[in-house]
Amino acid sequence: MNPTVELALQTTLKNWNAMSASRGDEQEAVADQFQSSFYLFIDAVREWVYQLEPRPQTIDELLDLDMMQEILDVLPAPLHLNFETEVELIMDNVVRIDDDKYD
């Protein structure tokens, strides 16, 4: 796996686990930290995809790549749809502005 993507993924997973275990007053802060790390992870995936030669032409081609399968294997199931939505945006060359990431 690409080292930058792997590091971002590990941070996202750590923050997901922390968010899942959080209670009370800390929930909002931990959720914000997770959300931020998720979009940094997506940015790392975007940079990796943009460097591929040849670049996949469809979302199915991209999702069939070994690294994408590795990501989906470790990504918690509740995040699969979010991840796939972001991958679609990557394939469409759409970059969300910061405000859009949090809506």
CSV table of N, CA, C and O in Angstrom, one decimal:
chain,number,residue,atom,x,y,z
A,1,MET,N,0.8,-1.2,0.0
A,1,MET,CA,0.0,0.0,0.0
A,1,MET,C,0.9,1.2,0.0
A,1,MET,O,2.0,1.2,0.6
A,2,ASN,N,0.4,2.3,-0.6
A,2,ASN,CA,1.1,3.5,-0.7
A,2,ASN,C,1.3,4.0,0.8
A,2,ASN,O,0.4,4.0,1.6
A,3,PRO,N,2.6,4.4,1.2
A,3,PRO,CA,2.8,4.7,2.6
A,3,PRO,C,2.0,5.9,3.1
A,3,PRO,O,1.6,5.9,4.2
A,4,THR,N,1.8,6.9,2.3
A,4,THR,CA,1.1,8.1,2.7
A,4,THR,C,-0.4,7.7,2.9
A,4,THR,O,-1.0,8.1,3.9
A,5,VAL,N,-0.9,7.0,2.0
A,5,VAL,CA,-2.3,6.5,2.2
A,5,VAL,C,-2.5,5.6,3.4
A,5,VAL,O,-3.4,5.8,4.2
A,6,GLU,N,-1.5,4.7,3.6
A,6,GLU,CA,-1.5,3.8,4.7
A,6,GLU,C,-1.5,4.6,6.1
A,6,GLU,O,-2.3,4.3,7.0
A,7,LEU,N,-0.6,5.5,6.2
A,7,LEU,CA,-0.5,6.3,7.4
A,7,LEU,C,-1.8,7.1,7.7
A,7,LEU,O,-2.3,7.1,8.8
A,8,ALA,N,-2.4,7.7,6.6
A,8,ALA,CA,-3.6,8.4,6.8
A,8,ALA,C,-4.8,7.5,7.2
A,8,ALA,O,-5.6,7.8,8.0
A,9,LEU,N,-4.8,6.3,6.6
A,9,LEU,CA,-5.8,5.3,6.9
A,9,LEU,C,-5.7,4.9,8.3
A,9,LEU,O,-6.7,4.8,9.0
A,10,GLN,N,-4.5,4.6,8.8
A,10,GLN,CA,-4.3,4.2,10.2
A,10,GLN,C,-4.7,5.2,11.2
A,10,GLN,O,-5.3,4.9,12.2
A,11,THR,N,-4.5,6.5,10.8
A,11,THR,CA,-4.9,7.6,11.7
A,11,THR,C,-6.4,7.7,11.7
A,11,THR,O,-7.0,7.8,12.8
A,12,THR,N,-7.0,7.5,10.6
A,12,THR,CA,-8.5,7.5,10.5
A,12,THR,C,-9.1,6.4,11.3
A,12,THR,O,-10.1,6.6,12.0
A,13,LEU,N,-8.5,5.2,11.2
A,13,LEU,CA,-9.0,4.0,11.9
A,13,LEU,C,-8.9,4.2,13.4
A,13,LEU,O,-9.8,3.9,14.2
A,14,LYS,N,-7.7,4.8,13.8
A,14,LYS,CA,-7.5,5.1,15.3
A,14,LYS,C,-8.6,6.1,15.8
A,14,LYS,O,-9.2,5.9,16.8
A,15,ASN,N,-8.8,7.1,15.0
A,15,ASN,CA,-9.8,8.1,15.4
A,15,ASN,C,-11.2,7.5,15.3
A,15,ASN,O,-12.1,7.9,16.1
A,16,TRP,N,-11.5,6.6,14.4
A,16,TRP,CA,-12.8,6.0,14.3
A,16,TRP,C,-13.1,5.2,15.6
A,16,TRP,O,-14.1,5.2,16.2
A,17,ASN,N,-12.0,4.4,16.0
A,17,ASN,CA,-12.1,3.6,17.2
A,17,ASN,C,-12.3,4.5,18.5
A,17,ASN,O,-13.1,4.2,19.4
A,18,ALA,N,-11.6,5.6,18.5
A,18,ALA,CA,-11.7,6.5,19.6
A,18,ALA,C,-13.1,7.1,19.6
A,18,ALA,O,-13.7,7.3,20.7
A,19,MET,N,-13.6,7.5,18.5
A,19,MET,CA,-15.0,8.1,18.4
A,19,MET,C,-16.0,7.0,18.8
A,19,MET,O,-17.0,7.3,19.6
A,20,SER,N,-15.8,5.8,18.4
A,20,SER,CA,-16.8,4.7,18.7
A,20,SER,C,-16.8,4.5,20.2
A,20,SER,O,-17.9,4.1,20.8
A,21,ALA,N,-15.7,4.7,20.9
A,21,ALA,CA,-15.6,4.4,22.3
A,21,ALA,C,-15.9,5.6,23.2
A,21,ALA,O,-16.0,5.5,24.4
A,22,SER,N,-16.0,6.8,22.6
A,22,SER,CA,-16.2,8.0,23.4
A,22,SER,C,-17.5,8.1,24.0
A,22,SER,O,-18.5,7.6,23.5
A,23,ARG,N,-17.6,8.8,25.1
A,23,ARG,CA,-18.8,9.1,25.8
A,23,ARG,C,-18.9,10.5,26.3
A,23,ARG,O,-17.8,11.1,26.6
A,24,GLY,N,-20.0,11.0,26.5
A,24,GLY,CA,-20.2,12.3,27.2
A,24,GLY,C,-19.6,13.5,26.5
A,24,GLY,O,-19.8,13.6,25.2
A,25,ASP,N,-19.0,14.3,27.2
A,25,ASP,CA,-18.5,15.6,26.8
A,25,ASP,C,-17.4,15.5,25.7
A,25,ASP,O,-17.3,16.4,24.9
A,26,GLU,N,-16.7,14.4,25.6
A,26,GLU,CA,-15.6,14.3,24.6
A,26,GLU,C,-16.1,13.9,23.2
A,26,GLU,O,-15.4,14.0,22.3
A,27,GLN,N,-17.4,13.5,23.1
A,27,GLN,CA,-17.9,12.9,21.8
A,27,GLN,C,-17.7,13.9,20.7
A,27,GLN,O,-17.3,13.5,19.6
A,28,GLU,N,-18.1,15.2,20.9
A,28,GLU,CA,-18.0,16.1,19.8
A,28,GLU,C,-16.6,16.3,19.3
A,28,GLU,O,-16.3,16.3,18.1
A,29,ALA,N,-15.7,16.5,20.2
A,29,ALA,CA,-14.3,16.8,19.9
A,29,ALA,C,-13.7,15.5,19.2
A,29,ALA,O,-12.9,15.7,18.2
A,30,VAL,N,-14.0,14.4,19.7
A,30,VAL,CA,-13.4,13.1,19.0
A,30,VAL,C,-14.1,12.9,17.7
A,30,VAL,O,-13.4,12.5,16.7
A,31,ALA,N,-15.3,13.3,17.5
A,31,ALA,CA,-16.0,13.2,16.2
A,31,ALA,C,-15.4,14.1,15.2
A,31,ALA,O,-15.1,13.8,14.0
A,32,ASP,N,-15.1,15.3,15.6
A,32,ASP,CA,-14.4,16.3,14.8
A,32,ASP,C,-13.0,15.8,14.3
A,32,ASP,O,-12.6,16.0,13.2
A,33,GLN,N,-12.3,15.2,15.3
A,33,GLN,CA,-11.0,14.7,15.0
A,33,GLN,C,-11.1,13.6,14.0
A,33,GLN,O,-10.3,13.5,13.0
A,34,PHE,N,-12.1,12.7,14.1
A,34,PHE,CA,-12.3,11.6,13.2
A,34,PHE,C,-12.6,12.2,11.8
A,34,PHE,O,-12.0,11.8,10.8
A,35,GLN,N,-13.5,13.1,11.7
A,35,GLN,CA,-13.9,13.7,10.5
A,35,GLN,C,-12.8,14.4,9.7
A,35,GLN,O,-12.6,14.2,8.5
A,36,SER,N,-12.0,15.1,10.4
A,36,SER,CA,-10.8,15.7,9.9
A,36,SER,C,-9.8,14.7,9.3
A,36,SER,O,-9.3,14.8,8.2
A,37,SER,N,-9.6,13.6,10.1
A,37,SER,CA,-8.6,12.6,9.6
A,37,SER,C,-9.2,11.8,8.4
A,37,SER,O,-8.4,11.4,7.5
A,38,PHE,N,-10.5,11.6,8.4
A,38,PHE,CA,-11.1,11.0,7.2
A,38,PHE,C,-10.9,11.7,5.9
A,38,PHE,O,-10.5,11.2,4.9
A,39,TYR,N,-11.1,13.0,6.0
A,39,TYR,CA,-10.9,13.8,4.8
A,39,TYR,C,-9.4,14.0,4.4
A,39,TYR,O,-9.0,14.1,3.2
A,40,LEU,N,-8.5,13.9,5.4
A,40,LEU,CA,-7.1,13.9,5.1
A,40,LEU,C,-6.7,12.6,4.4
A,40,LEU,O,-5.9,12.5,3.5
A,41,PHE,N,-7.3,11.5,4.9
A,41,PHE,CA,-7.2,10.2,4.2
A,41,PHE,C,-7.7,10.3,2.8
A,41,PHE,O,-7.0,9.8,1.9
A,42,ILE,N,-8.8,10.8,2.6
A,42,ILE,CA,-9.4,11.0,1.2
A,42,ILE,C,-8.4,11.8,0.3
A,42,ILE,O,-8.2,11.5,-0.8
A,43,ASP,N,-7.9,12.9,0.9
A,43,ASP,CA,-6.9,13.7,0.1
A,43,ASP,C,-5.7,12.8,-0.3
A,43,ASP,O,-5.2,13.0,-1.4
A,44,ALA,N,-5.2,12.0,0.6
A,44,ALA,CA,-4.1,11.1,0.3
A,44,ALA,C,-4.4,10.1,-0.8
A,44,ALA,O,-3.6,9.9,-1.7
A,45,VAL,N,-5.7,9.6,-0.7
A,45,VAL,CA,-6.1,8.6,-1.8
A,45,VAL,C,-6.2,9.4,-3.1
A,45,VAL,O,-5.8,8.9,-4.1
A,46,ARG,N,-6.7,10.6,-3.1
A,46,ARG,CA,-6.8,11.4,-4.3
A,46,ARG,C,-5.5,11.6,-5.0
A,46,ARG,O,-5.3,11.4,-6.2
A,47,GLU,N,-4.5,12.0,-4.1
A,47,GLU,CA,-3.1,12.2,-4.7
A,47,GLU,C,-2.6,11.0,-5.3
A,47,GLU,O,-1.9,11.0,-6.3
A,48,TRP,N,-2.8,9.8,-4.6
A,48,TRP,CA,-2.3,8.6,-5.2
A,48,TRP,C,-3.0,8.2,-6.5
A,48,TRP,O,-2.4,7.8,-7.4
A,49,VAL,N,-4.3,8.4,-6.5
A,49,VAL,CA,-5.1,8.1,-7.8
A,49,VAL,C,-4.6,9.0,-8.9
A,49,VAL,O,-4.4,8.5,-10.0
A,50,TYR,N,-4.4,10.3,-8.6
A,50,TYR,CA,-3.9,11.2,-9.7
A,50,TYR,C,-2.5,10.9,-10.2
A,50,TYR,O,-2.2,11.2,-11.3
A,51,GLN,N,-1.8,10.1,-9.5
A,51,GLN,CA,-0.4,9.7,-9.9
A,51,GLN,C,-0.4,8.4,-10.7
A,51,GLN,O,0.7,8.0,-11.2
A,52,LEU,N,-1.5,7.7,-10.7
A,52,LEU,CA,-1.5,6.4,-11.3
A,52,LEU,C,-1.3,6.5,-12.9
A,52,LEU,O,-1.9,7.4,-13.5
A,53,GLU,N,-0.5,5.6,-13.4
A,53,GLU,CA,-0.3,5.5,-14.8
A,53,GLU,C,-0.5,4.1,-15.3
A,53,GLU,O,0.3,3.2,-14.8
A,54,PRO,N,-1.4,3.7,-16.1
A,54,PRO,CA,-2.5,4.6,-16.6
A,54,PRO,C,-3.5,4.8,-15.5
A,54,PRO,O,-3.6,3.9,-14.6
A,55,ARG,N,-4.2,5.9,-15.5
A,55,ARG,CA,-5.2,6.2,-14.5
A,55,ARG,C,-6.5,5.4,-14.9
A,55,ARG,O,-6.9,5.3,-16.0
A,56,PRO,N,-7.1,4.8,-13.9
A,56,PRO,CA,-8.4,4.1,-14.1
A,56,PRO,C,-9.4,5.0,-14.7
A,56,PRO,O,-9.5,6.2,-14.4
A,57,GLN,N,-10.2,4.4,-15.6
A,57,GLN,CA,-11.2,5.2,-16.3
A,57,GLN,C,-12.6,5.2,-15.7
A,57,GLN,O,-13.4,6.0,-16.0
A,58,THR,N,-12.8,4.2,-14.9
A,58,THR,CA,-14.1,4.1,-14.2
A,58,THR,C,-13.9,3.8,-12.7
A,58,THR,O,-12.8,3.4,-12.3
A,59,ILE,N,-15.0,4.0,-12.0
A,59,ILE,CA,-14.9,3.8,-10.5
A,59,ILE,C,-14.7,2.3,-10.3
A,59,ILE,O,-14.0,1.9,-9.4
A,60,ASP,N,-15.3,1.4,-11.1
A,60,ASP,CA,-15.1,0.0,-10.9
A,60,ASP,C,-13.7,-0.4,-11.1
A,60,ASP,O,-13.1,-1.2,-10.4
A,61,GLU,N,-13.0,0.2,-12.2
A,61,GLU,CA,-11.6,-0.1,-12.4
A,61,GLU,C,-10.8,0.3,-11.2
A,61,GLU,O,-9.9,-0.4,-10.8
A,62,LEU,N,-11.1,1.5,-10.6
A,62,LEU,CA,-10.3,2.0,-9.5
A,62,LEU,C,-10.6,1.1,-8.3
A,62,LEU,O,-9.6,0.7,-7.6
A,63,LEU,N,-11.8,0.8,-8.0
A,63,LEU,CA,-12.1,-0.1,-6.8
A,63,LEU,C,-11.6,-1.5,-6.9
A,63,LEU,O,-11.4,-2.2,-5.9
A,64,ASP,N,-11.3,-1.9,-8.2
A,64,ASP,CA,-10.8,-3.3,-8.4
A,64,ASP,C,-9.3,-3.3,-8.1
A,64,ASP,O,-8.7,-4.4,-8.0
A,65,LEU,N,-8.6,-2.2,-8.0
A,65,LEU,CA,-7.2,-2.2,-7.7
A,65,LEU,C,-6.9,-2.8,-6.3
A,65,LEU,O,-7.7,-2.6,-5.4
A,66,ASP,N,-5.8,-3.5,-6.2
A,66,ASP,CA,-5.5,-4.2,-4.9
A,66,ASP,C,-5.5,-3.3,-3.7
A,66,ASP,O,-6.0,-3.6,-2.7
A,67,MET,N,-4.9,-2.1,-3.9
A,67,MET,CA,-4.8,-1.2,-2.7
A,67,MET,C,-6.2,-0.7,-2.3
A,67,MET,O,-6.5,-0.6,-1.1
A,68,MET,N,-7.1,-0.5,-3.2
A,68,MET,CA,-8.5,-0.1,-2.9
A,68,MET,C,-9.2,-1.3,-2.1
A,68,MET,O,-9.9,-1.0,-1.2
A,69,GLN,N,-8.9,-2.5,-2.6
A,69,GLN,CA,-9.5,-3.6,-1.9
A,69,GLN,C,-8.9,-3.8,-0.5
A,69,GLN,O,-9.7,-4.1,0.5
A,70,GLU,N,-7.6,-3.5,-0.3
A,70,GLU,CA,-7.0,-3.5,1.0
A,70,GLU,C,-7.7,-2.5,1.9
A,70,GLU,O,-7.9,-2.8,3.1
A,71,ILE,N,-7.9,-1.3,1.4
A,71,ILE,CA,-8.6,-0.3,2.2
A,71,ILE,C,-10.0,-0.7,2.6
A,71,ILE,O,-10.4,-0.6,3.8
A,72,LEU,N,-10.8,-1.2,1.6
A,72,LEU,CA,-12.1,-1.7,2.0
A,72,LEU,C,-12.1,-2.8,2.9
A,72,LEU,O,-13.1,-3.0,3.7
A,73,ASP,N,-11.1,-3.6,2.9
A,73,ASP,CA,-11.0,-4.8,3.9
A,73,ASP,C,-10.9,-4.3,5.3
A,73,ASP,O,-11.3,-5.0,6.2
A,74,VAL,N,-10.2,-3.2,5.5
A,74,VAL,CA,-9.9,-2.7,6.9
A,74,VAL,C,-10.9,-1.6,7.3
A,74,VAL,O,-11.0,-1.3,8.5
A,75,LEU,N,-11.4,-0.9,6.3
A,75,LEU,CA,-12.3,0.2,6.7
A,75,LEU,C,-13.6,-0.3,7.3
A,75,LEU,O,-14.2,-1.3,6.7
A,76,PRO,N,-14.1,0.2,8.4
A,76,PRO,CA,-15.3,-0.2,9.0
A,76,PRO,C,-16.5,-0.1,8.0
A,76,PRO,O,-16.6,0.8,7.3
A,77,ALA,N,-17.4,-1.1,8.1
A,77,ALA,CA,-18.5,-1.1,7.1
A,77,ALA,C,-19.3,0.2,7.1
A,77,ALA,O,-19.7,0.6,6.0
A,78,PRO,N,-19.5,0.8,8.2
A,78,PRO,CA,-20.3,2.1,8.1
A,78,PRO,C,-19.7,3.2,7.3
A,78,PRO,O,-20.3,4.1,6.9
A,79,LEU,N,-18.4,3.0,7.0
A,79,LEU,CA,-17.6,4.0,6.3
A,79,LEU,C,-17.5,3.7,4.8
A,79,LEU,O,-17.1,4.5,4.0
A,80,HIS,N,-17.9,2.5,4.4
A,80,HIS,CA,-17.8,2.1,3.0
A,80,HIS,C,-18.5,3.1,2.0
A,80,HIS,O,-18.0,3.5,1.0
A,81,LEU,N,-19.8,3.4,2.3
A,81,LEU,CA,-20.5,4.3,1.5
A,81,LEU,C,-19.9,5.7,1.4
A,81,LEU,O,-19.8,6.2,0.3
A,82,ASN,N,-19.4,6.2,2.5
A,82,ASN,CA,-18.7,7.5,2.5
A,82,ASN,C,-17.5,7.4,1.6
A,82,ASN,O,-17.2,8.3,0.8
A,83,PHE,N,-16.7,6.4,1.8
A,83,PHE,CA,-15.5,6.2,1.0
A,83,PHE,C,-15.8,6.1,-0.5
A,83,PHE,O,-15.2,6.7,-1.3
A,84,GLU,N,-16.8,5.3,-0.8
A,84,GLU,CA,-17.1,5.1,-2.2
A,84,GLU,C,-17.7,6.4,-2.9
A,84,GLU,O,-17.4,6.7,-4.0
A,85,THR,N,-18.4,7.2,-2.1
A,85,THR,CA,-18.9,8.5,-2.6
A,85,THR,C,-17.7,9.4,-2.9
A,85,THR,O,-17.6,10.1,-3.9
A,86,GLU,N,-16.7,9.4,-2.0
A,86,GLU,CA,-15.5,10.2,-2.2
A,86,GLU,C,-14.7,9.8,-3.4
A,86,GLU,O,-14.2,10.6,-4.1
A,87,VAL,N,-14.6,8.4,-3.6
A,87,VAL,CA,-13.9,7.9,-4.7
A,87,VAL,C,-14.6,8.3,-6.0
A,87,VAL,O,-13.9,8.6,-7.0
A,88,GLU,N,-15.9,8.3,-6.0
A,88,GLU,CA,-16.6,8.8,-7.2
A,88,GLU,C,-16.3,10.3,-7.5
A,88,GLU,O,-16.1,10.6,-8.7
A,89,LEU,N,-16.2,11.1,-6.5
A,89,LEU,CA,-15.8,12.5,-6.7
A,89,LEU,C,-14.4,12.6,-7.2
A,89,LEU,O,-14.1,13.4,-8.1
A,90,ILE,N,-13.5,11.7,-6.7
A,90,ILE,CA,-12.1,11.7,-7.2
A,90,ILE,C,-12.1,11.4,-8.7
A,90,ILE,O,-11.4,12.0,-9.5
A,91,MET,N,-12.9,10.4,-9.1
A,91,MET,CA,-12.9,10.0,-10.5
A,91,MET,C,-13.5,11.1,-11.4
A,91,MET,O,-13.2,11.2,-12.5
A,92,ASP,N,-14.4,11.9,-10.8
A,92,ASP,CA,-15.0,13.0,-11.5
A,92,ASP,C,-14.2,14.3,-11.4
A,92,ASP,O,-14.6,15.3,-11.9
A,93,ASN,N,-13.0,14.2,-10.8
A,93,ASN,CA,-12.1,15.3,-10.6
A,93,ASN,C,-12.8,16.5,-9.8
A,93,ASN,O,-12.5,17.6,-10.1
A,94,VAL,N,-13.6,16.1,-8.8
A,94,VAL,CA,-14.2,17.1,-8.0
A,94,VAL,C,-13.5,17.1,-6.7
A,94,VAL,O,-13.3,16.1,-6.0
A,95,VAL,N,-13.1,18.3,-6.3
A,95,VAL,CA,-12.4,18.5,-5.0
A,95,VAL,C,-13.3,19.3,-4.1
A,95,VAL,O,-13.7,20.5,-4.5
A,96,ARG,N,-13.7,18.8,-3.0
A,96,ARG,CA,-14.6,19.5,-2.1
A,96,ARG,C,-13.9,20.7,-1.5
A,96,ARG,O,-12.7,20.5,-1.1
A,97,ILE,N,-14.5,21.8,-1.3
A,97,ILE,CA,-13.9,22.9,-0.5
A,97,ILE,C,-14.2,22.5,0.9
A,97,ILE,O,-15.1,21.7,1.2
A,98,ASP,N,-13.5,23.1,1.9
A,98,ASP,CA,-13.6,22.7,3.3
A,98,ASP,C,-15.0,22.7,3.8
A,98,ASP,O,-15.4,21.8,4.5
A,99,ASP,N,-15.8,23.7,3.5
A,99,ASP,CA,-17.1,23.8,4.0
A,99,ASP,C,-18.0,22.6,3.6
A,99,ASP,O,-18.8,22.1,4.3
A,100,ASP,N,-17.8,22.1,2.3
A,100,ASP,CA,-18.5,21.0,1.8
A,100,ASP,C,-18.2,19.7,2.5
A,100,ASP,O,-19.0,18.8,2.5
A,101,LYS,N,-17.0,19.6,3.0
A,101,LYS,CA,-16.6,18.3,3.6
A,101,LYS,C,-17.3,18.1,4.9
A,101,LYS,O,-17.5,17.0,5.3
A,102,TYR,N,-17.8,19.1,5.5
A,102,TYR,CA,-18.4,19.0,6.8
A,102,TYR,C,-20.0,19.1,6.8
A,102,TYR,O,-20.6,19.1,7.8
A,103,ASP,N,-20.5,19.2,5.6
A,103,ASP,CA,-22.0,19.3,5.6
A,103,ASP,C,-22.6,17.9,5.3
A,103,ASP,O,-22.1,17.0,4.8
